[in-house]
Amino acid sequence: MTNEDDKIQQETARAERAFRREHLVKQIRELGGEVPDSNCEISELELSFLARVVAWETRPFSTHGEWLAQHSYVFDPPDELRGPALEKELGRLIDALAVARVFLMHTDHLSDAELYTRLWNDVLDADAPDFARTASDACHWDFADAGAGEEQLWLMYYASEEQRQTWVHEFPDVKLPPRKNLPYRRDRRLPVAEGPSSPP
């Protein structure tokens, strides 16, 4: 292949990537999303990300519990579990959610019974796009999400003193709760996602 042929091939590939990006951006904007214009070289990584955004927004919705049930993961109701049986079933549920690419954060303020009940009532029944659930996908469920109305839990148990003071400075009307020690040490043993996450 001559240099001229190589140049033509590169230009063709560049034009194809530009066309694919334009098509994906149009789809995302029609779905109500925003994608900034780009003057940079269009990469396959960017195209892959944009395609995943479209897939995430257009796939049918199901619950994590439905997906798990389809893959033979079924769990006992919280009121049927006590003691070692509860601990075992909680571990099994956490591991199964990781298989479904659902990962947990900030659980150390919850007892095993409280966490299992939250997982049963909230996480398993949560609607989510029926995404591929490959190693490149991940949903994160934060049990002290400061951005979802649970800032008091986050400030009380998880925020550093610097973060607490910054929060007070930015939100002076919020009453800063007293700091409390975490009663459990579960988070450090939880499964974690590896690789890029799906859009939230």
PDB file of N, CA, C and O in Angstrom, residues 1-7:
ATOM      1  N   MET A   1       0.840  -1.190   0.000  1.00  0.00           N
ATOM      2  CA  MET A   1       0.000   0.000   0.000  1.00  0.00           C
ATOM      3  C   MET A   1       0.879   1.245   0.000  1.00  0.00           C
ATOM      4  O   MET A   1       1.805   1.362   0.793  1.00  0.00           O
ATOM      5  N   THR A   2       0.567   2.144  -0.892  1.00  0.00           N
ATOM      6  CA  THR A   2       1.347   3.367  -0.979  1.00  0.00           C
ATOM      7  C   THR A   2       0.898   4.353   0.097  1.00  0.00           C
ATOM      8  O   THR A   2      -0.148   4.191   0.730  1.00  0.00           O
ATOM      9  N   ASN A   3       1.726   5.387   0.289  1.00  0.00           N
ATOM     10  CA  ASN A   3       1.364   6.428   1.246  1.00  0.00           C
ATOM     11  C   ASN A   3       0.040   7.094   0.877  1.00  0.00           C
ATOM     12  O   ASN A   3      -0.760   7.459   1.734  1.00  0.00           O
ATOM     13  N   GLU A   4      -0.159   7.253  -0.434  1.00  0.00           N
ATOM     14  CA  GLU A   4      -1.407   7.871  -0.891  1.00  0.00           C
ATOM     15  C   GLU A   4      -2.608   6.993  -0.570  1.00  0.00           C
ATOM     16  O   GLU A   4      -3.657   7.480  -0.128  1.00  0.00           O
ATOM     17  N   ASP A   5      -2.453   5.677  -0.781  1.00  0.00           N
ATOM     18  CA  ASP A   5      -3.544   4.746  -0.437  1.00  0.00           C
ATOM     19  C   ASP A   5      -3.836   4.776   1.054  1.00  0.00           C
ATOM     20  O   ASP A   5      -4.992   4.749   1.479  1.00  0.00           O
ATOM     21  N   ASP A   6      -2.762   4.816   1.830  1.00  0.00           N
ATOM     22  CA  ASP A   6      -2.918   4.854   3.285  1.00  0.00           C
ATOM     23  C   ASP A   6      -3.648   6.131   3.714  1.00  0.00           C
ATOM     24  O   ASP A   6      -4.528   6.107   4.581  1.00  0.00           O
ATOM     25  N   LYS A   7      -3.317   7.225   3.100  1.00  0.00           N
ATOM     26  CA  LYS A   7      -3.958   8.495   3.422  1.00  0.00           C
ATOM     27  C   LYS A   7      -5.439   8.459   3.065  1.00  0.00           C
ATOM     28  O   LYS A   7      -6.289   8.932   3.831  1.00  0.00           O
TER      29      LYS A   7
END
